[in-house]
Coordinates of C-alpha atoms in Angstrom, one line a residue:
X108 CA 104.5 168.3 102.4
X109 CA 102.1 167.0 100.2
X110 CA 100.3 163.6 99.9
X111 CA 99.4 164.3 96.3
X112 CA 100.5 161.8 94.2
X113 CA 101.1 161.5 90.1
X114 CA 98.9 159.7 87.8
X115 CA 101.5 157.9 87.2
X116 CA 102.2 156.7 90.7
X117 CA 98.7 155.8 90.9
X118 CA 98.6 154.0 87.7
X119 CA 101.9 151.8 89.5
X120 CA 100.0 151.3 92.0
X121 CA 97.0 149.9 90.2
X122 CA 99.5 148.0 88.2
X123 CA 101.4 146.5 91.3
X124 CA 97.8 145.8 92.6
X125 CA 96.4 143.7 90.0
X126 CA 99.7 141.7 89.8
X127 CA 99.2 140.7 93.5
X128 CA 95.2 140.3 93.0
X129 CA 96.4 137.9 90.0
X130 CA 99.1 135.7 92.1
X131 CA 96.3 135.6 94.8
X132 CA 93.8 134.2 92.5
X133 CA 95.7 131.4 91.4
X134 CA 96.8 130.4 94.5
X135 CA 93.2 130.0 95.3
X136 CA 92.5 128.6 91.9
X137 CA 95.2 125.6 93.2
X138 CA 94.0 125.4 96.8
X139 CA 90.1 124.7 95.6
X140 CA 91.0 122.4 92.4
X141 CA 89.1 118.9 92.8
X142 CA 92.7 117.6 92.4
X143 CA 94.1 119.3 95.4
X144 CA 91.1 118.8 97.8
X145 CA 91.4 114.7 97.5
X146 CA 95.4 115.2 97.6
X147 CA 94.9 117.0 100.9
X148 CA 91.5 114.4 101.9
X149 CA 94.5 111.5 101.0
X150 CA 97.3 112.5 103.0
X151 CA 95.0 113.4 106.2
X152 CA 93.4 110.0 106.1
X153 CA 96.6 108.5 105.4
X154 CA 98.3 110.4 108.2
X155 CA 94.9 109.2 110.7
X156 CA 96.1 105.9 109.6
X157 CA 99.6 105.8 110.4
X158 CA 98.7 107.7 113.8
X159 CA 96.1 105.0 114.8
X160 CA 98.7 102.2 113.6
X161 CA 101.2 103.6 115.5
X162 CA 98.8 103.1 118.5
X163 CA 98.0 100.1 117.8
X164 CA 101.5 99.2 117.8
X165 CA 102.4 100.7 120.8
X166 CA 99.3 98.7 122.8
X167 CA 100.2 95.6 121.0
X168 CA 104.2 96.1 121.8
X169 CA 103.3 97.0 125.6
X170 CA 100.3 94.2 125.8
X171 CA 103.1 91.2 124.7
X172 CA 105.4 92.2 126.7
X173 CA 103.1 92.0 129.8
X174 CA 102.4 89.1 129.3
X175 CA 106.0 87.6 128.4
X176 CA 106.2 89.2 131.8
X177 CA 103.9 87.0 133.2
X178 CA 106.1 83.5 132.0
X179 CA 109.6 85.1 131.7
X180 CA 111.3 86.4 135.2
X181 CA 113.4 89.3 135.0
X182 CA 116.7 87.2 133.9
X183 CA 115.1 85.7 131.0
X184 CA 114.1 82.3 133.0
X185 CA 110.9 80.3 132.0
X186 CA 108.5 80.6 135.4
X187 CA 107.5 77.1 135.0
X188 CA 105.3 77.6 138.0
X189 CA 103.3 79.8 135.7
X190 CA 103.8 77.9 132.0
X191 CA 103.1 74.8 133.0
X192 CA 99.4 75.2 133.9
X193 CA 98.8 78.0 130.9
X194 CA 100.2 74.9 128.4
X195 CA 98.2 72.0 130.4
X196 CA 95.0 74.5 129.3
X197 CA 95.8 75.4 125.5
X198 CA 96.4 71.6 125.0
X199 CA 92.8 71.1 126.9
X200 CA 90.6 73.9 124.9
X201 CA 92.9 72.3 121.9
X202 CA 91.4 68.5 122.8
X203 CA 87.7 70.1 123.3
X204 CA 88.1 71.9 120.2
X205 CA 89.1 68.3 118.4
X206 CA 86.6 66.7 120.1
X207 CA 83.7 68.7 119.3
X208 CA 84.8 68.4 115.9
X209 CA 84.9 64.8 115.4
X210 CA 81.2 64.9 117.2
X211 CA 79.6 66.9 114.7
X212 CA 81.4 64.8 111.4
X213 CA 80.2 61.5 112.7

């Protein structure tokens, strides 16, 4: 057997070749278009975004509902041995805050 082959199988070849060389060319011809690279720049900084939001979030979500944790027992109930003194001190640092403004306008 014989691994001689025609011109003509060669020439396919070639043909087949270039065809390939020619789809592989424009696909890098896409990939490294100015256009492409900021679409690709765009959606991974948009993704970054969205995945540092979604943390945010998530220590937002869990950070609120420690502390409603802190003032709400487990069946929903005010602990008024907790809210009482937390509003008796926003209404003071609210008074000081008035104060020292009215001290600095007159």
């Amino acid at each position: 057997m014989s691994d001689a082959r025609t011109p003509a199988q060669i020439e396919a070849d070639i043909i087949t070749r270039r065809e390939q060389l020619a789809v592989v060319l424009d696909e890098i011809g896409v990939r490294v278009h100015p256009k492409t690279i900021i679409g690709d720049a765009k959606a991974k900084a948009a993704e970054a975004v969205d995945r540092t939001a979604g943390r945010a979030f998530v220590a937002v979500n869990r950070t609120v509902s420690d502390v409603k944790a802190q003032f709400v027992s487990e069946d929903g109930a005010p602990r008024l041995e907790r809210v009482i003194p937390a509003a008796l001190l926003a209404v003071g640092v609210v008074g000081l805050v008035v104060a020292s403004k009215r001290r600095r306008k007159g």
